[in-house]
PDB file of C-alpha atoms in Angstrom:
ATOM      1  CA  LEU Q1262    -194.339 -29.366 -20.850  1.00 86.00           C
ATOM      2  CA  THR Q1263    -195.255 -29.424 -17.132  1.00 90.00           C
ATOM      3  CA  VAL Q1264    -193.958 -32.638 -15.453  1.00 91.00           C
ATOM      4  CA  SER Q1265    -195.981 -33.321 -12.250  1.00 91.00           C
ATOM      5  CA  GLU Q1266    -195.168 -37.109 -11.713  1.00 91.00           C
ATOM      6  CA  SER Q1267    -192.447 -39.387 -12.667  1.00 91.00           C
ATOM      7  CA  CYS Q1268    -192.053 -40.140 -16.385  1.00 92.00           C
ATOM      8  CA  VAL Q1269    -189.701 -40.282 -19.396  1.00 93.00           C
ATOM      9  CA  ILE Q1270    -189.572 -37.525 -22.090  1.00 93.00           C
ATOM     10  CA  ARG Q1271    -187.560 -38.562 -25.231  1.00 92.00           C
ATOM     11  CA  ALA Q1272    -187.015 -35.889 -27.890  1.00 92.00           C
ATOM     12  CA  VAL Q1273    -185.336 -35.191 -31.415  1.00 91.00           C
ATOM     13  CA  ALA Q1274    -184.959 -32.084 -33.342  1.00 95.00           C
ATOM     14  CA  GLN Q1275    -186.018 -32.189 -36.886  1.00 94.00           C
ATOM     15  CA  GLU Q1276    -185.952 -29.857 -39.946  1.00 95.00           C
ATOM     16  CA  ALA Q1277    -187.083 -30.385 -43.427  1.00 94.00           C
ATOM     17  CA  GLY Q1278    -184.403 -31.956 -45.466  1.00 94.00           C
ATOM     18  CA  CYS Q1279    -182.114 -32.372 -42.726  1.00 95.00           C
ATOM     19  CA  LEU Q1280    -181.413 -35.846 -40.565  1.00 93.00           C
ATOM     20  CA  PRO Q1281    -183.007 -35.841 -37.351  1.00 90.00           C
ATOM     21  CA  SER Q1282    -180.664 -35.143 -34.257  1.00 89.00           C
ATOM     22  CA  SER Q1283    -179.654 -37.816 -31.761  1.00 86.00           C
ATOM     23  CA  VAL Q1284    -182.225 -38.422 -29.211  1.00 87.00           C
ATOM     24  CA  THR Q1285    -182.187 -36.533 -25.953  1.00 89.00           C
ATOM     25  CA  THR Q1286    -183.537 -38.686 -22.897  1.00 91.00           C
ATOM     26  CA  LEU Q1287    -184.851 -36.933 -19.664  1.00 91.00           C
ATOM     27  CA  ASP Q1288    -185.807 -39.337 -16.793  1.00 93.00           C
ATOM     28  CA  TYR Q1289    -188.240 -37.303 -14.258  1.00 92.00           C
ATOM     29  CA  LEU Q1290    -188.646 -39.074 -10.769  1.00 91.00           C
ATOM     30  CA  VAL Q1291    -190.720 -36.949  -8.811  1.00 91.00           C
ATOM     31  CA  ASN Q1292    -191.166 -37.370  -4.900  1.00 90.00           C
ATOM     32  CA  GLU Q1293    -189.870 -40.861  -4.935  1.00 90.00           C
ATOM     33  CA  GLY Q1294    -187.626 -40.722  -1.889  1.00 88.00           C
ATOM     34  CA  PHE Q1295    -185.148 -43.149  -2.777  1.00 92.00           C
ATOM     35  CA  THR Q1296    -182.037 -43.706  -0.827  1.00 93.00           C
ATOM     36  CA  LEU Q1297    -180.444 -45.836  -3.465  1.00 95.00           C
ATOM     37  CA  PRO Q1298    -179.090 -44.590  -6.699  1.00 96.00           C
ATOM     38  CA  VAL Q1299    -181.499 -44.736  -9.759  1.00 96.00           C
ATOM     39  CA  LEU Q1300    -180.686 -46.410 -13.136  1.00 97.00           C
ATOM     40  CA  CYS Q1301    -182.958 -45.909 -16.008  1.00 97.00           C
ATOM     41  CA  LEU Q1302    -183.144 -48.012 -19.120  1.00 97.00           C
ATOM     42  CA  ASN Q1303    -185.187 -46.627 -22.085  1.00 96.00           C
ATOM     43  CA  ALA Q1304    -185.442 -48.562 -25.401  1.00 95.00           C
ATOM     44  CA  ASP Q1305    -185.899 -46.784 -28.718  1.00 93.00           C
ATOM     45  CA  GLN Q1306    -188.481 -49.350 -29.450  1.00 93.00           C
ATOM     46  CA  PRO Q1307    -190.328 -49.949 -26.006  1.00 94.00           C
ATOM     47  CA  LYS Q1308    -192.734 -52.477 -27.238  1.00 95.00           C
ATOM     48  CA  GLU Q1309    -190.248 -54.560 -28.784  1.00 96.00           C
ATOM     49  CA  LEU Q1310    -188.223 -54.521 -25.544  1.00 95.00           C
ATOM     50  CA  GLY Q1311    -191.359 -55.709 -23.821  1.00 94.00           C
ATOM     51  CA  ARG Q1312    -191.920 -58.580 -26.303  1.00 95.00           C
ATOM     52  CA  VAL Q1313    -188.194 -59.530 -25.801  1.00 95.00           C
ATOM     53  CA  TYR Q1314    -188.592 -59.483 -22.109  1.00 95.00           C
ATOM     54  CA  ALA Q1315    -191.905 -61.492 -22.057  1.00 93.00           C
ATOM     55  CA  ARG Q1316    -190.249 -64.297 -24.374  1.00 93.00           C
ATOM     56  CA  SER Q1317    -186.917 -64.412 -22.560  1.00 92.00           C
ATOM     57  CA  GLN Q1318    -185.158 -63.905 -25.614  1.00 92.00           C
ATOM     58  CA  ARG Q1319    -181.439 -63.848 -25.360  1.00 88.00           C
ATOM     59  CA  GLY Q1320    -179.282 -62.307 -27.674  1.00 89.00           C
ATOM     60  CA  VAL Q1321    -181.601 -59.665 -29.185  1.00 95.00           C
ATOM     61  CA  GLU Q1322    -179.905 -56.456 -28.724  1.00 97.00           C
ATOM     62  CA  LEU Q1323    -181.976 -53.259 -29.114  1.00 97.00           C
ATOM     63  CA  SER Q1324    -180.929 -49.452 -29.215  1.00 95.00           C
ATOM     64  CA  GLY Q1325    -181.572 -47.100 -26.428  1.00 95.00           C
ATOM     65  CA  ASN Q1326    -180.241 -45.231 -23.665  1.00 96.00           C
ATOM     66  CA  VAL Q1327    -179.284 -45.640 -20.005  1.00 97.00           C
ATOM     67  CA  SER Q1328    -179.006 -43.017 -17.293  1.00 96.00           C
ATOM     68  CA  PHE Q1329    -177.648 -43.414 -13.662  1.00 97.00           C
ATOM     69  CA  TYR Q1330    -178.344 -41.050 -11.059  1.00 95.00           C
ATOM     70  CA  GLU Q1331    -176.793 -40.452  -7.472  1.00 95.00           C
ATOM     71  CA  PRO Q1332    -175.866 -37.553  -5.186  1.00 92.00           C
ATOM     72  CA  GLU Q1333    -172.319 -37.635  -6.569  1.00 92.00           C
ATOM     73  CA  GLY Q1334    -172.860 -37.437  -9.980  1.00 94.00           C
ATOM     74  CA  SER Q1335    -174.659 -39.010 -12.965  1.00 95.00           C
ATOM     75  CA  PHE Q1336    -174.275 -40.130 -16.669  1.00 95.00           C
ATOM     76  CA  SER Q1337    -176.557 -40.567 -19.425  1.00 94.00           C
ATOM     77  CA  ALA Q1338    -175.663 -42.514 -22.809  1.00 95.00           C
ATOM     78  CA  PRO Q1339    -176.862 -44.203 -25.992  1.00 95.00           C
ATOM     79  CA  CYS Q1340    -176.503 -48.138 -25.765  1.00 96.00           C
ATOM     80  CA  GLY Q1341    -177.653 -51.334 -26.812  1.00 97.00           C
ATOM     81  CA  ILE Q1342    -179.743 -53.392 -24.371  1.00 97.00           C
ATOM     82  CA  THR Q1343    -179.944 -57.208 -24.048  1.00 97.00           C
ATOM     83  CA  LEU Q1344    -181.257 -59.738 -21.667  1.00 95.00           C
ATOM     84  CA  SER Q1345    -178.505 -61.420 -19.514  1.00 91.00           C
ATOM     85  CA  GLY Q1346    -178.608 -64.761 -17.997  1.00 84.00           C
ATOM     86  CA  HIS Q1347    -179.303 -68.404 -18.881  1.00 78.00           C
ATOM     87  CA  THR Q1348    -181.549 -70.293 -16.496  1.00 76.00           C
ATOM     88  CA  SER Q1349    -182.677 -67.229 -14.442  1.00 80.00           C
ATOM     89  CA  LEU Q1350    -184.285 -66.028 -17.755  1.00 84.00           C
ATOM     90  CA  ALA Q1351    -187.270 -68.198 -16.657  1.00 83.00           C
ATOM     91  CA  TYR Q1352    -187.829 -65.951 -13.633  1.00 83.00           C
ATOM     92  CA  GLN Q1353    -190.287 -63.408 -13.879  1.00 87.00           C
ATOM     93  CA  LYS Q1354    -187.634 -60.627 -12.955  1.00 89.00           C
ATOM     94  CA  LYS Q1355    -184.777 -60.800 -15.360  1.00 92.00           C
ATOM     95  CA  SER Q1356    -181.502 -59.389 -15.755  1.00 93.00           C
ATOM     96  CA  PHE Q1357    -180.152 -56.969 -18.552  1.00 96.00           C
ATOM     97  CA  ARG Q1358    -176.922 -55.914 -20.138  1.00 96.00           C
ATOM     98  CA  VAL Q1359    -176.207 -52.817 -21.567  1.00 97.00           C
ATOM     99  CA  HIS Q1360    -173.587 -52.425 -24.402  1.00 97.00           C
ATOM    100  CA  PHE Q1361    -171.588 -49.168 -25.425  1.00 96.00           C
ATOM    101  CA  ARG Q1362    -170.892 -49.429 -28.948  1.00 95.00           C
ATOM    102  CA  GLY Q1363    -169.463 -46.703 -31.632  1.00 93.00           C
ATOM    103  CA  ARG Q1364    -172.693 -47.104 -33.855  1.00 93.00           C
ATOM    104  CA  TYR Q1365    -174.916 -45.956 -30.766  1.00 93.00           C
ATOM    105  CA  GLY Q1366    -172.796 -42.951 -30.382  1.00 91.00           C
ATOM    106  CA  VAL Q1367    -170.054 -43.933 -27.629  1.00 94.00           C
ATOM    107  CA  SER Q1368    -167.898 -46.868 -27.328  1.00 95.00           C
ATOM    108  CA  THR Q1369    -167.129 -46.393 -23.486  1.00 95.00           C
ATOM    109  CA  ILE Q1370    -168.740 -44.858 -20.436  1.00 94.00           C
ATOM    110  CA  ASP Q1371    -166.292 -43.109 -18.189  1.00 96.00           C
ATOM    111  CA  TYR Q1372    -167.707 -42.727 -14.778  1.00 96.00           C
ATOM    112  CA  ASP Q1373    -166.269 -43.645 -11.318  1.00 95.00           C
ATOM    113  CA  LEU Q1374    -169.294 -46.345 -10.819  1.00 95.00           C
ATOM    114  CA  PHE Q1375    -167.557 -48.533  -8.267  1.00 93.00           C
ATOM    115  CA  GLY Q1376    -164.734 -46.638  -6.476  1.00 90.00           C
ATOM    116  CA  SER Q1377    -162.111 -49.051  -8.136  1.00 90.00           C
ATOM    117  CA  ASP Q1378    -159.130 -48.196 -10.351  1.00 89.00           C
ATOM    118  CA  VAL Q1379    -161.225 -49.178 -13.297  1.00 92.00           C
ATOM    119  CA  GLN Q1380    -163.508 -46.340 -14.501  1.00 94.00           C
ATOM    120  CA  SER Q1381    -164.126 -46.884 -18.131  1.00 95.00           C
ATOM    121  CA  PHE Q1382    -166.645 -49.571 -19.272  1.00 95.00           C
ATOM    122  CA  THR Q1383    -167.554 -50.825 -22.605  1.00 95.00           C
ATOM    123  CA  SER Q1384    -170.535 -52.869 -20.892  1.00 96.00           C
ATOM    124  CA  LEU Q1385    -172.229 -53.366 -17.836  1.00 97.00           C
ATOM    125  CA  THR Q1386    -174.686 -56.025 -16.320  1.00 95.00           C
ATOM    126  CA  ILE Q1387    -177.754 -55.095 -14.441  1.00 95.00           C
ATOM    127  CA  ARG Q1388    -178.319 -58.314 -12.385  1.00 92.00           C
ATOM    128  CA  SER Q1389    -181.954 -59.119 -11.088  1.00 90.00           C
ATOM    129  CA  GLY Q1390    -180.489 -61.468  -8.648  1.00 79.00           C
ATOM    130  CA  GLY Q1391    -180.966 -64.848 -10.611  1.00 68.00           C
ATOM    131  CA  HIS Q1392    -181.842 -67.542  -8.531  1.00 65.00           C
ATOM    132  CA  ASP Q1393    -181.701 -65.531  -5.271  1.00 65.00           C
ATOM    133  CA  ALA Q1394    -183.910 -62.858  -6.650  1.00 59.00           C
ATOM    134  CA  TYR Q1395    -186.824 -63.894  -4.574  1.00 65.00           C
ATOM    135  CA  ASN Q1396    -184.742 -64.277  -1.364  1.00 68.00           C
ATOM    136  CA  ALA Q1397    -181.761 -61.859  -0.063  1.00 67.00           C
ATOM    137  CA  LEU Q1398    -180.557 -60.867  -3.641  1.00 72.00           C
ATOM    138  CA  TYR Q1399    -177.088 -60.331  -2.441  1.00 75.00           C
ATOM    139  CA  LEU Q1400    -175.707 -63.861  -2.454  1.00 78.00           C
ATOM    140  CA  SER Q1401    -173.719 -63.698  -5.518  1.00 82.00           C
ATOM    141  CA  GLU Q1402    -172.519 -59.860  -4.988  1.00 85.00           C
ATOM    142  CA  LEU Q1403    -171.411 -61.152  -1.395  1.00 84.00           C
ATOM    143  CA  TRP Q1404    -169.056 -63.798  -2.641  1.00 83.00           C
ATOM    144  CA  GLN Q1405    -167.740 -61.306  -4.923  1.00 86.00           C
ATOM    145  CA  ASP Q1406    -166.873 -58.843  -2.518  1.00 86.00           C
ATOM    146  CA  LEU Q1407    -165.519 -61.365  -0.283  1.00 86.00           C
ATOM    147  CA  SER Q1408    -163.033 -62.251  -3.124  1.00 85.00           C
ATOM    148  CA  LEU Q1409    -162.122 -58.784  -3.816  1.00 84.00           C
ATOM    149  CA  GLU Q1410    -161.272 -58.431  -0.064  1.00 84.00           C
ATOM    150  CA  MET Q1411    -159.403 -61.887   0.053  1.00 83.00           C
ATOM    151  CA  SER Q1412    -156.516 -61.064  -2.364  1.00 77.00           C
ATOM    152  CA  GLU Q1413    -155.447 -58.785  -5.423  1.00 74.00           C
ATOM    153  CA  ARG Q1414    -154.774 -62.173  -7.463  1.00 75.00           C
ATOM    154  CA  VAL Q1415    -158.672 -62.666  -7.404  1.00 76.00           C
ATOM    155  CA  LEU Q1416    -160.275 -61.172 -10.226  1.00 84.00           C
ATOM    156  CA  SER Q1417    -164.034 -60.741  -9.414  1.00 87.00           C
ATOM    157  CA  MET Q1418    -166.623 -58.241 -10.491  1.00 89.00           C
ATOM    158  CA  HIS Q1419    -167.323 -55.074  -8.615  1.00 91.00           C
ATOM    159  CA  SER Q1420    -170.910 -54.233  -7.967  1.00 92.00           C
ATOM    160  CA  ARG Q1421    -173.438 -51.737  -6.309  1.00 93.00           C
ATOM    161  CA  TYR Q1422    -176.969 -51.782  -5.856  1.00 94.00           C
ATOM    162  CA  ALA Q1423    -179.559 -49.487  -7.584  1.00 96.00           C
ATOM    163  CA  ILE Q1424    -183.467 -48.979  -8.369  1.00 95.00           C
ATOM    164  CA  VAL Q1425    -184.164 -49.872 -12.034  1.00 96.00           C
ATOM    165  CA  TYR Q1426    -186.665 -48.069 -13.971  1.00 96.00           C
ATOM    166  CA  VAL Q1427    -187.524 -49.933 -17.552  1.00 96.00           C
ATOM    167  CA  ASN Q1428    -189.097 -47.410 -20.103  1.00 94.00           C
ATOM    168  CA  GLY Q1429    -190.494 -45.497 -17.231  1.00 93.00           C
ATOM    169  CA  ALA Q1430    -191.884 -48.696 -15.381  1.00 94.00           C
ATOM    170  CA  TYR Q1431    -190.580 -49.437 -11.931  1.00 94.00           C
ATOM    171  CA  TYR Q1432    -188.788 -52.689 -11.924  1.00 93.00           C
ATOM    172  CA  GLY Q1433    -187.231 -53.013  -8.225  1.00 91.00           C
ATOM    173  CA  ILE Q1434    -183.920 -53.478  -6.887  1.00 92.00           C
ATOM    174  CA  TYR Q1435    -180.961 -54.749  -9.061  1.00 94.00           C
ATOM    175  CA  ALA Q1436    -177.198 -54.935  -8.719  1.00 93.00           C
ATOM    176  CA  ILE Q1437    -175.199 -52.979 -11.323  1.00 95.00           C
ATOM    177  CA  LYS Q1438    -172.173 -54.779 -11.881  1.00 94.00           C
ATOM    178  CA  GLU Q1439    -169.006 -55.182 -14.298  1.00 93.00           C
ATOM    179  CA  ASP Q1440    -169.664 -57.287 -17.256  1.00 90.00           C
ATOM    180  CA  TYR Q1441    -167.275 -60.236 -17.827  1.00 84.00           C
ATOM    181  CA  SER Q1442    -165.609 -59.668 -21.043  1.00 87.00           C
ATOM    182  CA  ARG Q1443    -162.477 -59.167 -22.908  1.00 88.00           C
ATOM    183  CA  ASP Q1444    -162.245 -55.374 -21.934  1.00 91.00           C
ATOM    184  CA  PHE Q1445    -163.068 -56.535 -18.247  1.00 89.00           C
ATOM    185  CA  TYR Q1446    -159.721 -58.762 -17.920  1.00 88.00           C
ATOM    186  CA  ALA Q1447    -157.775 -56.275 -20.106  1.00 91.00           C
ATOM    187  CA  ALA Q1448    -158.394 -53.444 -17.946  1.00 90.00           C
ATOM    188  CA  HIS Q1449    -157.903 -55.167 -14.662  1.00 88.00           C
ATOM    189  CA  ARG Q1450    -154.706 -56.575 -15.637  1.00 87.00           C
ATOM    190  CA  GLY Q1451    -153.335 -53.841 -17.784  1.00 88.00           C
ATOM    191  CA  VAL Q1452    -152.999 -55.770 -21.085  1.00 91.00           C
ATOM    192  CA  ASP Q1453    -154.188 -55.405 -24.609  1.00 91.00           C
ATOM    193  CA  PRO Q1454    -157.944 -56.469 -25.185  1.00 89.00           C
ATOM    194  CA  ASP Q1455    -156.787 -58.217 -28.318  1.00 88.00           C
ATOM    195  CA  SER Q1456    -154.361 -60.380 -26.208  1.00 90.00           C
ATOM    196  CA  VAL Q1457    -157.337 -61.647 -24.240  1.00 88.00           C
ATOM    197  CA  GLU Q1458    -159.187 -64.970 -25.545  1.00 82.00           C
ATOM    198  CA  THR Q1459    -162.410 -65.765 -23.508  1.00 79.00           C
ATOM    199  CA  LEU Q1460    -163.953 -69.318 -23.263  1.00 71.00           C
ATOM    200  CA  SER Q1461    -167.766 -69.797 -22.973  1.00 70.00           C
ATOM    201  CA  PHE Q1462    -168.547 -73.075 -20.576  1.00 65.00           C
ATOM    202  CA  PRO Q1463    -170.614 -75.283 -22.642  1.00 61.00           C
ATOM    203  CA  LEU Q1464    -172.512 -76.793 -19.629  1.00 64.00           C
ATOM    204  CA  PRO Q1465    -174.334 -75.645 -16.627  1.00 65.00           C
ATOM    205  CA  VAL Q1466    -172.589 -75.209 -13.174  1.00 66.00           C
ATOM    206  CA  ASN Q1467    -174.420 -78.080 -11.645  1.00 70.00           C
ATOM    207  CA  SER Q1468    -172.933 -80.736 -14.174  1.00 77.00           C
ATOM    208  CA  SER Q1469    -170.214 -83.207 -13.355  1.00 82.00           C
ATOM    209  CA  PHE Q1470    -168.054 -82.068 -16.256  1.00 81.00           C
ATOM    210  CA  TYR Q1471    -168.018 -78.548 -14.552  1.00 80.00           C
ATOM    211  CA  ARG Q1472    -167.135 -79.976 -11.230  1.00 84.00           C
ATOM    212  CA  GLU Q1473    -164.315 -81.889 -12.841  1.00 87.00           C
ATOM    213  CA  ILE Q1474    -162.961 -78.589 -14.589  1.00 85.00           C
ATOM    214  CA  VAL Q1475    -162.927 -76.622 -11.530  1.00 85.00           C
ATOM    215  CA  GLU Q1476    -161.442 -79.430  -9.430  1.00 89.00           C
ATOM    216  CA  TYR Q1477    -158.646 -79.772 -12.154  1.00 90.00           C
ATOM    217  CA  CYS Q1478    -157.825 -76.106 -12.239  1.00 88.00           C
ATOM    218  CA  ALA Q1479    -157.632 -76.090  -8.416  1.00 88.00           C
ATOM    219  CA  GLU Q1480    -155.339 -79.132  -8.290  1.00 92.00           C
ATOM    220  CA  HIS Q1481    -153.104 -78.017 -11.052  1.00 91.00           C
ATOM    221  CA  ASP Q1482    -150.660 -74.949 -11.898  1.00 91.00           C
ATOM    222  CA  MET Q1483    -152.574 -73.323 -14.685  1.00 86.00           C
ATOM    223  CA  SER Q1484    -149.528 -71.047 -15.491  1.00 88.00           C
ATOM    224  CA  GLN Q1485    -147.863 -74.423 -17.146  1.00 91.00           C
ATOM    225  CA  SER Q1486    -148.852 -74.963 -20.626  1.00 91.00           C
ATOM    226  CA  GLU Q1487    -149.405 -78.479 -20.399  1.00 92.00           C
ATOM    227  CA  HIS Q1488    -152.121 -77.704 -17.713  1.00 90.00           C
ATOM    228  CA  TYR Q1489    -153.648 -74.669 -19.714  1.00 88.00           C
ATOM    229  CA  ASP Q1490    -153.567 -76.673 -22.800  1.00 88.00           C
ATOM    230  CA  TYR Q1491    -155.462 -79.594 -21.330  1.00 88.00           C
ATOM    231  CA  PHE Q1492    -157.927 -77.210 -19.853  1.00 84.00           C
ATOM    232  CA  CYS Q1493    -158.291 -75.358 -23.195  1.00 82.00           C
ATOM    233  CA  GLY Q1494    -158.854 -78.863 -25.035  1.00 81.00           C
ATOM    234  CA  LYS Q1495    -161.825 -79.904 -22.550  1.00 72.00           C
TER     235      LYS Q1495
END
């Protein structure tokens, strides 16, 4: 094969009477001249991912591969690909989440992606910018970086920007972020993931109930069981 322009080549080895090999994914970026790192998402069923993206279908996980390239190094690994977000899925530019699971071939990706103490990840968020996607793109990431600088007690996601390709097509600038999960909290706090319980908030952030809960947590010592139990009961 002669490659003269940017493209994706995916290949397997086959032999009669044998199972096919695992998929090898090769991303070729020819004369693009990017100064940002590049992240490539490739689904095993590109047309199905296209349909999921067009329909904003949250919760549908498709097998594929994620690759990351920068001058300091790179990684490539099989993964599950889903859409990420809630109201932001209504926008044309949508966010993704990649999941590393044993059934795809690896359960973690080990790479110094953010220059932090945590360098092993079970999932990552590829954020489009959400409501800020058509403006500055960095609002959420700015607040998170400021939180990280403010205090070690503040637990916030690390992030960095990259050019993103999906199934060989240019999708623009995204923020690669740590993914809020049991593993995220466990890794940063040095505890067993099985000891972590995550709670999904039932209402959007602009609701009065959300503001009430945030104010309650700010005004009460959540290390006291009575306050924590009240929070969990809400």
